C-alpha cells in the first residue's frame, strides 16, 4: 500500500475510540490513450498507478460517521434518505456512494470510516473514483452485501453520475477495481471487457511520467458534461447509437449534416478510437516509438478538435517534445488543466525534469510536479 497503513489504523482508533475492522484501498489511474471515448462506448487504455486512497472502517449502529484525515474534516449522516452536503467537496463522494447503494436496493448499516491517500486531488488522476471505489467496497464488506467487482465499479460511477453530478464514463472506476501490476488495461467500454496488456516499458528502458500542471479549472465539471452532450448530439445526428459505431470515413461523408463544432468533437472521438487500437498494437509489438507518436496525435486532437486542453498543458507537451528521449506526451484525463502523461527514455529523465518541469515553473510561476509511476494492482480489501 502506498499510504501508511499503521498510521491510518492509529488515526482511526484515535478518532473513533475503537479499532477498525477492515481496510479498503483503491488506486488512482493515468490514461495512456483513449480520451473521452469511454462515454462514447469506445475503448480506453489506462493503467492503475501506485498512488492510492485507503479507507479504514468499522460497522456501527445508526449514522455514517466519516473523517477525511488529510484535511481534518468530518461528516455525519443517516444511511437512508441521504441529501447532498452543503458546500459539496469530498462529503458528496461518501454520501453519493451511500445513496447509490440505497438506490440499488441494498440496506446499509451505519459505519465509522476514516480515509487518507496520496493520489493528487483534482489533477485528472481519478482520486475521486479511487475514493468512491474504496468506499463502496468498505460499505459492501461491512454490511455483508453481495456485490461483484464489476457491480462495485458501476455503483461508484452511479454515485458520480446521479449524486455528484458529473456524467463521467466507466474508465476510472473499472481501472480502480481491476488494475493489474505491470499492465495497462484495454477496456471495451460497451461490453466492459478488459484485456490486460503487459507494459514492458521497464525492460525497454522507458518510463511513464506524469506532470501535474497545477492548473485546476472550477468549471471543469460543467464543461465535461457539455462535451458529453455534444457527443450525444453528434451520434444522434448521424443516426448512430454511439460515436463508437461511426468510422472516420462515414463521419467525413456526413460532415455537412453537422454544425462545425459538433463535427470536430466527433472527429476527435472517432480518430481517438482508431488510435487506441493502434496503440494496443504498438504495445503488443513493444514499439514504443509508434506508441509515443500516437500520444502526440491524441494531444493535438484534444487541443484542436475536442478543445479540452489549455495553454499550460499545451506548453508542457511542447516542452516535452523538445527533449531528446521523450517518445510521446499528451494531456491525460478529462482536461481543462490537470496532468500530462509522458513516455520518456530513462536516460532522459534528468533532462526532462530540467527542460520540462523546471522550465514550466519558470515560465508560468506554477508549482508543476512530476510523478514517476508504475502500473499497480486494483482494489484490495483486507481485515484490519
Ligand atoms: C474523466 C472521466 C472519465 C473519462 C475521462 C476522459 O476522467 O471520469 O470517465 O471520460 O474524463 O477520457
Short mmCIF file of N, CA, C and O in Angstrom, two decimals, residues 27-149:
data_model
loop_
_atom_site.label_atom_id
_atom_site.label_comp_id
_atom_site.label_asym_id
_atom_site.label_seq_id
_atom_site.Cartn_x
_atom_site.Cartn_y
_atom_site.Cartn_z
N UNK A 27 -6.57 2.37 -6.21
CA UNK A 27 -5.58 3.26 -6.83
C UNK A 27 -6.21 4.35 -7.72
O UNK A 27 -7.32 4.20 -8.21
N UNK A 28 -5.44 5.41 -7.94
CA UNK A 28 -5.75 6.36 -9.00
C UNK A 28 -5.36 5.74 -10.33
O UNK A 28 -4.89 4.60 -10.38
N UNK A 29 -5.52 6.49 -11.41
CA UNK A 29 -5.15 5.94 -12.72
C UNK A 29 -4.58 7.03 -13.60
O UNK A 29 -4.83 8.21 -13.39
N UNK A 30 -3.81 6.58 -14.59
CA UNK A 30 -3.45 7.51 -15.64
C UNK A 30 -3.89 6.85 -16.94
O UNK A 30 -3.74 5.63 -17.11
N UNK A 31 -4.47 7.64 -17.83
CA UNK A 31 -4.91 7.08 -19.10
C UNK A 31 -3.81 7.29 -20.14
O UNK A 31 -3.40 8.41 -20.40
N UNK A 32 -3.33 6.19 -20.70
CA UNK A 32 -2.30 6.28 -21.75
C UNK A 32 -2.88 6.89 -23.01
O UNK A 32 -2.30 7.78 -23.62
N UNK A 33 -4.02 6.37 -23.41
CA UNK A 33 -4.69 6.90 -24.61
C UNK A 33 -6.14 6.39 -24.64
O UNK A 33 -6.46 5.39 -24.02
N UNK A 34 -6.99 7.13 -25.37
CA UNK A 34 -8.42 6.81 -25.40
C UNK A 34 -9.11 7.82 -24.49
O UNK A 34 -9.68 7.47 -23.46
N UNK A 35 -9.04 9.10 -24.89
CA UNK A 35 -9.60 10.15 -24.03
C UNK A 35 -10.96 10.58 -24.55
O UNK A 35 -11.12 10.83 -25.75
N UNK A 36 -11.91 10.63 -23.65
CA UNK A 36 -13.30 10.98 -24.00
C UNK A 36 -13.90 9.96 -24.97
O UNK A 36 -14.77 10.30 -25.77
N UNK A 37 -13.41 8.76 -24.92
CA UNK A 37 -14.01 7.68 -25.72
C UNK A 37 -14.90 6.80 -24.85
O UNK A 37 -15.77 6.12 -25.37
N UNK A 38 -14.69 6.81 -23.52
CA UNK A 38 -15.43 5.82 -22.71
C UNK A 38 -16.94 6.03 -22.76
O UNK A 38 -17.70 5.10 -22.95
N UNK A 39 -17.38 7.31 -22.64
CA UNK A 39 -18.83 7.53 -22.66
C UNK A 39 -19.39 7.53 -24.08
O UNK A 39 -20.59 7.70 -24.27
N UNK A 40 -18.52 7.32 -25.06
CA UNK A 40 -18.98 7.09 -26.43
C UNK A 40 -18.94 5.60 -26.76
O UNK A 40 -18.94 5.20 -27.92
N UNK A 41 -18.86 4.79 -25.68
CA UNK A 41 -18.90 3.32 -25.77
C UNK A 41 -17.71 2.75 -26.52
O UNK A 41 -17.78 1.66 -27.09
N UNK A 42 -16.61 3.51 -26.56
CA UNK A 42 -15.40 3.06 -27.25
C UNK A 42 -14.41 2.39 -26.32
O UNK A 42 -14.78 1.84 -25.27
N UNK A 43 -13.13 2.46 -26.71
CA UNK A 43 -12.06 1.79 -25.96
C UNK A 43 -11.16 2.80 -25.27
O UNK A 43 -11.00 3.92 -25.73
N UNK A 44 -10.55 2.36 -24.18
CA UNK A 44 -9.58 3.19 -23.45
C UNK A 44 -8.40 2.31 -23.07
O UNK A 44 -8.50 1.08 -23.06
N UNK A 45 -7.27 2.96 -22.75
CA UNK A 45 -6.06 2.19 -22.40
C UNK A 45 -5.36 2.81 -21.17
O UNK A 45 -4.28 3.39 -21.30
N UNK A 46 -6.01 2.71 -20.01
CA UNK A 46 -5.42 3.30 -18.80
C UNK A 46 -4.59 2.28 -18.01
O UNK A 46 -4.60 1.09 -18.33
N UNK A 47 -3.89 2.76 -16.99
CA UNK A 47 -3.29 1.86 -16.02
C UNK A 47 -3.55 2.41 -14.62
O UNK A 47 -3.61 3.63 -14.43
N UNK A 48 -3.72 1.50 -13.68
CA UNK A 48 -3.82 1.93 -12.28
C UNK A 48 -2.41 2.29 -11.84
O UNK A 48 -1.44 1.67 -12.27
N UNK A 49 -2.28 3.33 -11.02
CA UNK A 49 -0.94 3.79 -10.62
C UNK A 49 -0.68 3.49 -9.14
O UNK A 49 -1.61 3.22 -8.37
N UNK A 50 0.59 3.56 -8.79
CA UNK A 50 0.97 3.26 -7.41
C UNK A 50 0.78 4.47 -6.50
O UNK A 50 1.70 4.91 -5.82
N UNK A 51 -0.42 5.03 -6.55
CA UNK A 51 -0.88 6.09 -5.64
C UNK A 51 -2.31 5.69 -5.29
O UNK A 51 -3.10 5.39 -6.20
N UNK A 52 -2.65 5.68 -4.01
CA UNK A 52 -3.95 5.10 -3.63
C UNK A 52 -4.72 5.96 -2.62
O UNK A 52 -4.18 6.89 -2.03
N UNK A 53 -5.98 5.57 -2.46
CA UNK A 53 -6.81 6.09 -1.37
C UNK A 53 -7.16 4.89 -0.50
O UNK A 53 -7.59 3.85 -1.03
N UNK A 54 -6.98 5.01 0.81
CA UNK A 54 -7.29 3.89 1.70
C UNK A 54 -8.33 4.32 2.73
O UNK A 54 -8.24 5.40 3.31
N UNK A 55 -9.34 3.45 2.90
CA UNK A 55 -10.44 3.71 3.83
C UNK A 55 -10.37 2.66 4.94
O UNK A 55 -10.38 1.46 4.65
N UNK A 56 -10.30 3.09 6.19
CA UNK A 56 -10.42 2.17 7.32
C UNK A 56 -11.83 2.31 7.85
O UNK A 56 -12.37 3.42 7.90
N UNK A 57 -12.46 1.19 8.22
CA UNK A 57 -13.87 1.26 8.59
C UNK A 57 -14.24 0.22 9.64
O UNK A 57 -13.59 -0.81 9.75
N UNK A 58 -15.29 0.53 10.38
CA UNK A 58 -15.89 -0.43 11.31
C UNK A 58 -17.38 -0.15 11.38
O UNK A 58 -17.81 1.00 11.41
N UNK A 59 -18.15 -1.22 11.39
CA UNK A 59 -19.60 -1.09 11.44
C UNK A 59 -20.03 -0.43 12.74
O UNK A 59 -19.37 -0.59 13.76
N UNK A 60 -21.12 0.32 12.68
CA UNK A 60 -21.69 0.92 13.90
C UNK A 60 -23.20 0.96 13.75
O UNK A 60 -23.75 0.74 12.67
N UNK A 61 -23.88 1.21 14.85
CA UNK A 61 -25.33 1.39 14.77
C UNK A 61 -25.63 2.82 14.32
O UNK A 61 -24.91 3.74 14.70
N UNK A 62 -26.71 2.99 13.57
CA UNK A 62 -27.16 4.34 13.26
C UNK A 62 -26.43 5.00 12.11
O UNK A 62 -26.41 4.47 11.00
N UNK A 63 -25.80 6.13 12.40
CA UNK A 63 -25.28 7.00 11.36
C UNK A 63 -24.03 6.48 10.67
O UNK A 63 -23.35 5.60 11.16
N UNK A 64 -23.73 7.14 9.53
CA UNK A 64 -22.40 7.04 8.94
C UNK A 64 -21.61 8.21 9.50
O UNK A 64 -22.10 9.35 9.52
N UNK A 65 -20.41 7.91 9.97
CA UNK A 65 -19.56 8.96 10.53
C UNK A 65 -18.24 8.89 9.77
O UNK A 65 -17.51 7.91 9.89
N UNK A 66 -17.97 9.91 8.96
CA UNK A 66 -16.80 9.86 8.06
C UNK A 66 -15.79 10.92 8.45
O UNK A 66 -16.17 12.04 8.83
N UNK A 67 -14.52 10.57 8.32
CA UNK A 67 -13.47 11.51 8.66
C UNK A 67 -12.42 11.54 7.54
O UNK A 67 -11.84 10.51 7.19
N UNK A 68 -12.22 12.71 6.95
CA UNK A 68 -11.19 12.89 5.91
C UNK A 68 -9.90 13.29 6.62
O UNK A 68 -9.74 14.46 6.98
N UNK A 69 -9.02 12.33 6.82
CA UNK A 69 -7.85 12.58 7.67
C UNK A 69 -6.92 13.65 7.10
O UNK A 69 -6.34 14.43 7.85
N UNK A 70 -6.80 13.69 5.78
CA UNK A 70 -5.81 14.61 5.20
C UNK A 70 -6.20 16.08 5.35
O UNK A 70 -5.34 16.95 5.29
N UNK A 71 -7.51 16.36 5.52
CA UNK A 71 -7.89 17.76 5.73
C UNK A 71 -8.53 17.96 7.10
O UNK A 71 -8.97 19.07 7.43
N UNK A 72 -8.62 16.89 7.89
CA UNK A 72 -9.14 17.01 9.25
C UNK A 72 -10.61 17.42 9.31
O UNK A 72 -11.03 18.10 10.23
N UNK A 73 -11.40 16.99 8.30
CA UNK A 73 -12.83 17.34 8.31
C UNK A 73 -13.68 16.10 8.55
O UNK A 73 -13.25 14.98 8.28
N UNK A 74 -14.91 16.33 9.02
CA UNK A 74 -15.80 15.21 9.34
C UNK A 74 -17.16 15.38 8.67
O UNK A 74 -17.53 16.48 8.28
N UNK A 75 -17.89 14.29 8.66
CA UNK A 75 -19.29 14.36 8.20
C UNK A 75 -20.07 13.27 8.92
O UNK A 75 -19.52 12.22 9.26
N UNK A 76 -21.35 13.53 9.13
CA UNK A 76 -22.20 12.58 9.85
C UNK A 76 -23.58 12.63 9.23
O UNK A 76 -24.12 13.72 9.05
N UNK A 77 -24.14 11.48 8.90
CA UNK A 77 -25.47 11.48 8.29
C UNK A 77 -26.07 10.07 8.39
O UNK A 77 -25.34 9.09 8.48
N UNK A 78 -27.42 9.98 8.39
CA UNK A 78 -28.04 8.65 8.44
C UNK A 78 -27.94 7.98 7.08
O UNK A 78 -27.99 8.68 6.05
N UNK A 79 -27.78 6.64 7.03
CA UNK A 79 -27.56 5.98 5.73
C UNK A 79 -28.78 5.97 4.81
O UNK A 79 -28.64 5.72 3.62
N UNK A 80 -29.99 6.25 5.35
CA UNK A 80 -31.11 6.32 4.40
C UNK A 80 -31.59 7.76 4.26
O UNK A 80 -31.49 8.56 5.19
N UNK A 81 -32.08 8.06 3.07
CA UNK A 81 -32.54 9.43 2.78
C UNK A 81 -31.39 10.42 2.73
O UNK A 81 -31.48 11.52 3.28
N UNK A 82 -30.30 10.04 2.07
CA UNK A 82 -29.11 10.90 2.02
C UNK A 82 -29.35 12.13 1.13
O UNK A 82 -29.83 11.98 0.01
N UNK A 83 -28.99 13.28 1.62
CA UNK A 83 -29.09 14.51 0.82
C UNK A 83 -27.68 15.04 0.57
O UNK A 83 -26.78 14.78 1.36
N UNK A 84 -27.50 15.78 -0.54
CA UNK A 84 -26.17 16.35 -0.80
C UNK A 84 -25.72 17.25 0.35
O UNK A 84 -26.53 17.92 0.98
N UNK A 85 -24.41 17.27 0.60
CA UNK A 85 -23.85 18.09 1.67
C UNK A 85 -23.74 19.53 1.18
O UNK A 85 -23.29 19.76 0.07
N UNK A 86 -24.16 20.49 1.99
CA UNK A 86 -23.94 21.88 1.59
C UNK A 86 -22.44 22.11 1.41
O UNK A 86 -21.66 21.64 2.22
N UNK A 87 -22.06 22.77 0.35
CA UNK A 87 -20.62 23.02 0.14
C UNK A 87 -19.93 21.94 -0.66
O UNK A 87 -18.82 22.14 -1.12
N UNK A 88 -20.60 20.79 -0.84
CA UNK A 88 -20.03 19.74 -1.72
C UNK A 88 -18.73 19.17 -1.24
O UNK A 88 -18.58 18.86 -0.06
N UNK A 89 -17.75 19.05 -2.15
CA UNK A 89 -16.43 18.51 -1.79
C UNK A 89 -16.47 17.01 -1.52
O UNK A 89 -17.37 16.30 -2.00
N UNK A 90 -15.51 16.52 -0.74
CA UNK A 90 -15.35 15.08 -0.51
C UNK A 90 -16.59 14.46 0.13
O UNK A 90 -16.88 13.29 -0.07
N UNK A 91 -17.34 15.26 0.90
CA UNK A 91 -18.52 14.70 1.58
C UNK A 91 -19.50 14.08 0.59
O UNK A 91 -20.16 13.09 0.89
N UNK A 92 -19.61 14.69 -0.59
CA UNK A 92 -20.58 14.15 -1.54
C UNK A 92 -20.12 12.85 -2.19
O UNK A 92 -20.94 12.12 -2.75
N UNK A 93 -18.83 12.55 -2.14
CA UNK A 93 -18.39 11.24 -2.61
C UNK A 93 -18.85 10.17 -1.63
O UNK A 93 -19.35 9.12 -2.03
N UNK A 94 -18.73 10.46 -0.34
CA UNK A 94 -19.18 9.48 0.67
C UNK A 94 -20.70 9.35 0.58
O UNK A 94 -21.25 8.24 0.48
N UNK A 95 -21.37 10.49 0.61
CA UNK A 95 -22.84 10.44 0.56
C UNK A 95 -23.34 9.82 -0.74
O UNK A 95 -24.34 9.10 -0.76
N UNK A 96 -22.63 10.13 -1.84
CA UNK A 96 -23.04 9.61 -3.14
C UNK A 96 -22.96 8.09 -3.20
O UNK A 96 -23.84 7.43 -3.77
N UNK A 97 -21.93 7.52 -2.59
CA UNK A 97 -21.79 6.06 -2.59
C UNK A 97 -22.91 5.43 -1.76
O UNK A 97 -23.53 4.44 -2.16
N UNK A 98 -23.21 6.05 -0.62
CA UNK A 98 -24.29 5.53 0.23
C UNK A 98 -25.62 5.64 -0.52
O UNK A 98 -26.44 4.71 -0.53
N UNK A 99 -25.81 6.76 -1.18
CA UNK A 99 -27.03 6.96 -1.99
C UNK A 99 -27.14 5.89 -3.08
O UNK A 99 -28.18 5.27 -3.26
N UNK A 100 -26.04 5.66 -3.80
CA UNK A 100 -26.07 4.70 -4.92
C UNK A 100 -26.33 3.28 -4.40
O UNK A 100 -27.06 2.51 -5.05
N UNK A 101 -25.77 2.93 -3.25
CA UNK A 101 -26.04 1.61 -2.68
C UNK A 101 -27.52 1.48 -2.33
O UNK A 101 -28.15 0.45 -2.59
N UNK A 102 -28.09 2.54 -1.77
CA UNK A 102 -29.51 2.54 -1.43
C UNK A 102 -30.38 2.42 -2.68
O UNK A 102 -31.32 1.62 -2.73
N UNK A 103 -30.02 3.18 -3.72
CA UNK A 103 -30.76 3.13 -4.99
C UNK A 103 -30.74 1.72 -5.58
O UNK A 103 -31.68 1.31 -6.25
N UNK A 104 -29.64 1.01 -5.37
CA UNK A 104 -29.52 -0.35 -5.91
C UNK A 104 -30.23 -1.36 -5.01
O UNK A 104 -30.15 -2.57 -5.25
N UNK A 105 -30.91 -0.88 -3.97
CA UNK A 105 -31.72 -1.75 -3.14
C UNK A 105 -30.98 -2.40 -1.97
O UNK A 105 -31.50 -3.31 -1.33
N UNK A 106 -29.77 -1.93 -1.68
CA UNK A 106 -29.02 -2.51 -0.56
C UNK A 106 -29.38 -1.80 0.74
O UNK A 106 -29.52 -0.59 0.78
N UNK A 107 -29.50 -2.58 1.79
CA UNK A 107 -29.73 -1.99 3.12
C UNK A 107 -28.40 -1.88 3.84
O UNK A 107 -27.69 -2.87 3.99
N UNK A 108 -28.10 -0.68 4.27
CA UNK A 108 -26.78 -0.44 4.87
C UNK A 108 -26.86 -0.28 6.37
O UNK A 108 -27.79 0.30 6.90
N UNK A 109 -25.80 -0.79 7.01
CA UNK A 109 -25.63 -0.48 8.43
C UNK A 109 -24.88 0.85 8.52
O UNK A 109 -24.33 1.34 7.53
N UNK A 110 -24.83 1.40 9.72
CA UNK A 110 -24.00 2.60 9.93
C UNK A 110 -22.54 2.21 9.83
O UNK A 110 -22.18 1.02 9.84
N UNK A 111 -21.68 3.22 9.68
CA UNK A 111 -20.25 2.92 9.53
C UNK A 111 -19.42 4.07 10.09
O UNK A 111 -19.74 5.24 9.86
N UNK A 112 -18.39 3.73 10.84
CA UNK A 112 -17.34 4.70 11.14
C UNK A 112 -16.29 4.52 10.07
O UNK A 112 -15.85 3.38 9.83
N UNK A 113 -15.85 5.60 9.44
CA UNK A 113 -14.80 5.44 8.44
C UNK A 113 -13.86 6.63 8.45
O UNK A 113 -14.25 7.76 8.74
N UNK A 114 -12.61 6.33 8.14
CA UNK A 114 -11.59 7.38 8.04
C UNK A 114 -10.76 7.06 6.81
O UNK A 114 -10.48 5.89 6.53
N UNK A 115 -10.41 8.10 6.03
CA UNK A 115 -9.63 7.81 4.83
C UNK A 115 -8.48 8.79 4.65
O UNK A 115 -8.49 9.92 5.16
N UNK A 116 -7.50 8.30 3.90
CA UNK A 116 -6.32 9.09 3.58
C UNK A 116 -5.84 8.64 2.22
O UNK A 116 -6.26 7.59 1.73
N UNK A 117 -4.96 9.42 1.58
CA UNK A 117 -4.49 8.97 0.27
C UNK A 117 -3.37 9.81 -0.27
O UNK A 117 -3.07 10.89 0.26
N UNK A 118 -2.73 9.31 -1.34
CA UNK A 118 -1.67 10.08 -1.98
C UNK A 118 -1.89 10.25 -3.48
O UNK A 118 -0.96 10.48 -4.23
N UNK A 119 -3.17 10.14 -3.91
CA UNK A 119 -3.50 10.47 -5.30
C UNK A 119 -3.74 11.98 -5.34
O UNK A 119 -4.63 12.46 -4.65
N UNK A 120 -2.95 12.72 -6.14
CA UNK A 120 -3.18 14.18 -6.18
C UNK A 120 -4.63 14.48 -6.55
O UNK A 120 -5.16 13.91 -7.51
N UNK A 121 -5.29 15.35 -5.78
CA UNK A 121 -6.72 15.62 -6.00
C UNK A 121 -6.92 16.64 -7.11
O UNK A 121 -6.13 17.57 -7.27
N UNK A 122 -7.96 16.44 -7.90
CA UNK A 122 -8.33 17.41 -8.93
C UNK A 122 -7.35 17.50 -10.08
O UNK A 122 -7.40 18.43 -10.88
N UNK A 123 -6.46 16.51 -10.21
CA UNK A 123 -5.40 16.59 -11.21
C UNK A 123 -5.69 15.74 -12.44
O UNK A 123 -4.88 15.65 -13.34
N UNK A 124 -6.85 15.07 -12.47
CA UNK A 124 -7.14 14.19 -13.59
C UNK A 124 -6.55 12.81 -13.41
O UNK A 124 -6.37 12.06 -14.37
N UNK A 125 -6.24 12.44 -12.15
CA UNK A 125 -5.71 11.11 -11.88
C UNK A 125 -6.73 10.27 -11.11
O UNK A 125 -6.39 9.24 -10.51
N UNK A 126 -7.98 10.73 -11.11
CA UNK A 126 -9.09 9.95 -10.57
C UNK A 126 -9.01 9.66 -9.09
O UNK A 126 -9.29 8.54 -8.65
N UNK A 127 -8.66 10.67 -8.31
CA UNK A 127 -8.70 10.45 -6.87
C UNK A 127 -10.14 10.22 -6.40
O UNK A 127 -10.38 9.45 -5.48
N UNK A 128 -11.10 10.85 -7.08
CA UNK A 128 -12.49 10.67 -6.63
C UNK A 128 -12.98 9.26 -6.92
O UNK A 128 -13.64 8.65 -6.07
N UNK A 129 -12.63 8.71 -8.08
CA UNK A 129 -13.05 7.33 -8.38
C UNK A 129 -12.39 6.36 -7.41
O UNK A 129 -13.01 5.41 -6.94
N UNK A 130 -11.11 6.61 -7.08
CA UNK A 130 -10.42 5.73 -6.13
C UNK A 130 -11.14 5.76 -4.79
O UNK A 130 -11.39 4.71 -4.17
N UNK A 131 -11.51 6.96 -4.35
CA UNK A 131 -12.22 7.08 -3.07
C UNK A 131 -13.58 6.38 -3.14
O UNK A 131 -13.94 5.61 -2.24
N UNK A 132 -14.32 6.62 -4.21
CA UNK A 132 -15.66 6.03 -4.31
C UNK A 132 -15.60 4.50 -4.36
O UNK A 132 -16.40 3.82 -3.74
N UNK A 133 -14.63 3.98 -5.09
CA UNK A 133 -14.50 2.52 -5.18
C UNK A 133 -14.11 1.93 -3.82
O UNK A 133 -14.69 0.94 -3.37
N UNK A 134 -13.15 2.57 -3.15
CA UNK A 134 -12.75 2.07 -1.83
C UNK A 134 -13.91 2.16 -0.84
O UNK A 134 -14.14 1.23 -0.05
N UNK A 135 -14.67 3.26 -0.91
CA UNK A 135 -15.82 3.40 -0.01
C UNK A 135 -16.88 2.34 -0.28
O UNK A 135 -17.40 1.72 0.64
N UNK A 136 -17.19 2.15 -1.56
CA UNK A 136 -18.23 1.16 -1.91
C UNK A 136 -17.81 -0.21 -1.40
O UNK A 136 -18.62 -0.97 -0.86
N UNK A 137 -16.51 -0.53 -1.54
CA UNK A 137 -16.02 -1.84 -1.08
C UNK A 137 -16.09 -1.93 0.44
O UNK A 137 -16.45 -2.98 0.99
N UNK A 138 -15.80 -0.82 1.13
CA UNK A 138 -15.85 -0.83 2.60
C UNK A 138 -17.29 -1.03 3.08
O UNK A 138 -17.55 -1.84 3.97
N UNK A 139 -18.23 -0.30 2.47
CA UNK A 139 -19.64 -0.47 2.85
C UNK A 139 -20.11 -1.89 2.55
O UNK A 139 -20.81 -2.51 3.35
N UNK A 140 -19.74 -2.39 1.38
CA UNK A 140 -20.18 -3.73 0.98
C UNK A 140 -19.65 -4.77 1.96
O UNK A 140 -20.38 -5.67 2.41
N UNK A 141 -18.38 -4.65 2.35
CA UNK A 141 -17.80 -5.63 3.27
C UNK A 141 -18.42 -5.51 4.66
O UNK A 141 -18.78 -6.51 5.28
N UNK A 142 -18.61 -4.28 5.13
CA UNK A 142 -19.13 -4.09 6.50
C UNK A 142 -20.60 -4.49 6.61
O UNK A 142 -21.06 -4.91 7.65
N UNK A 143 -21.35 -4.33 5.51
CA UNK A 143 -22.78 -4.66 5.57
C UNK A 143 -23.07 -6.03 4.95
O UNK A 143 -24.23 -6.36 4.72
N UNK A 144 -22.03 -6.80 4.64
CA UNK A 144 -22.18 -8.14 4.05
C UNK A 144 -23.03 -8.14 2.79
O UNK A 144 -23.94 -8.96 2.65
N UNK A 145 -22.80 -7.21 1.89
CA UNK A 145 -23.59 -7.15 0.66
C UNK A 145 -22.97 -8.07 -0.38
O UNK A 145 -21.75 -8.19 -0.45
N UNK A 146 -23.83 -8.69 -1.19
CA UNK A 146 -23.24 -9.48 -2.27
C UNK A 146 -23.18 -8.62 -3.53
O UNK A 146 -24.17 -8.36 -4.18
N UNK A 147 -21.99 -8.12 -3.79
CA UNK A 147 -21.77 -7.23 -4.93
C UNK A 147 -20.51 -7.74 -5.61
O UNK A 147 -19.48 -7.88 -4.96
N UNK A 148 -20.58 -8.04 -6.92
CA UNK A 148 -19.32 -8.45 -7.53
C UNK A 148 -18.52 -7.21 -7.91
O UNK A 148 -19.00 -6.08 -7.79
N UNK A 149 -17.31 -7.43 -8.37
CA UNK A 149 -16.39 -6.29 -8.56
C UNK A 149 -16.84 -5.36 -9.67
O UNK A 149 -16.66 -4.16 -9.61
#
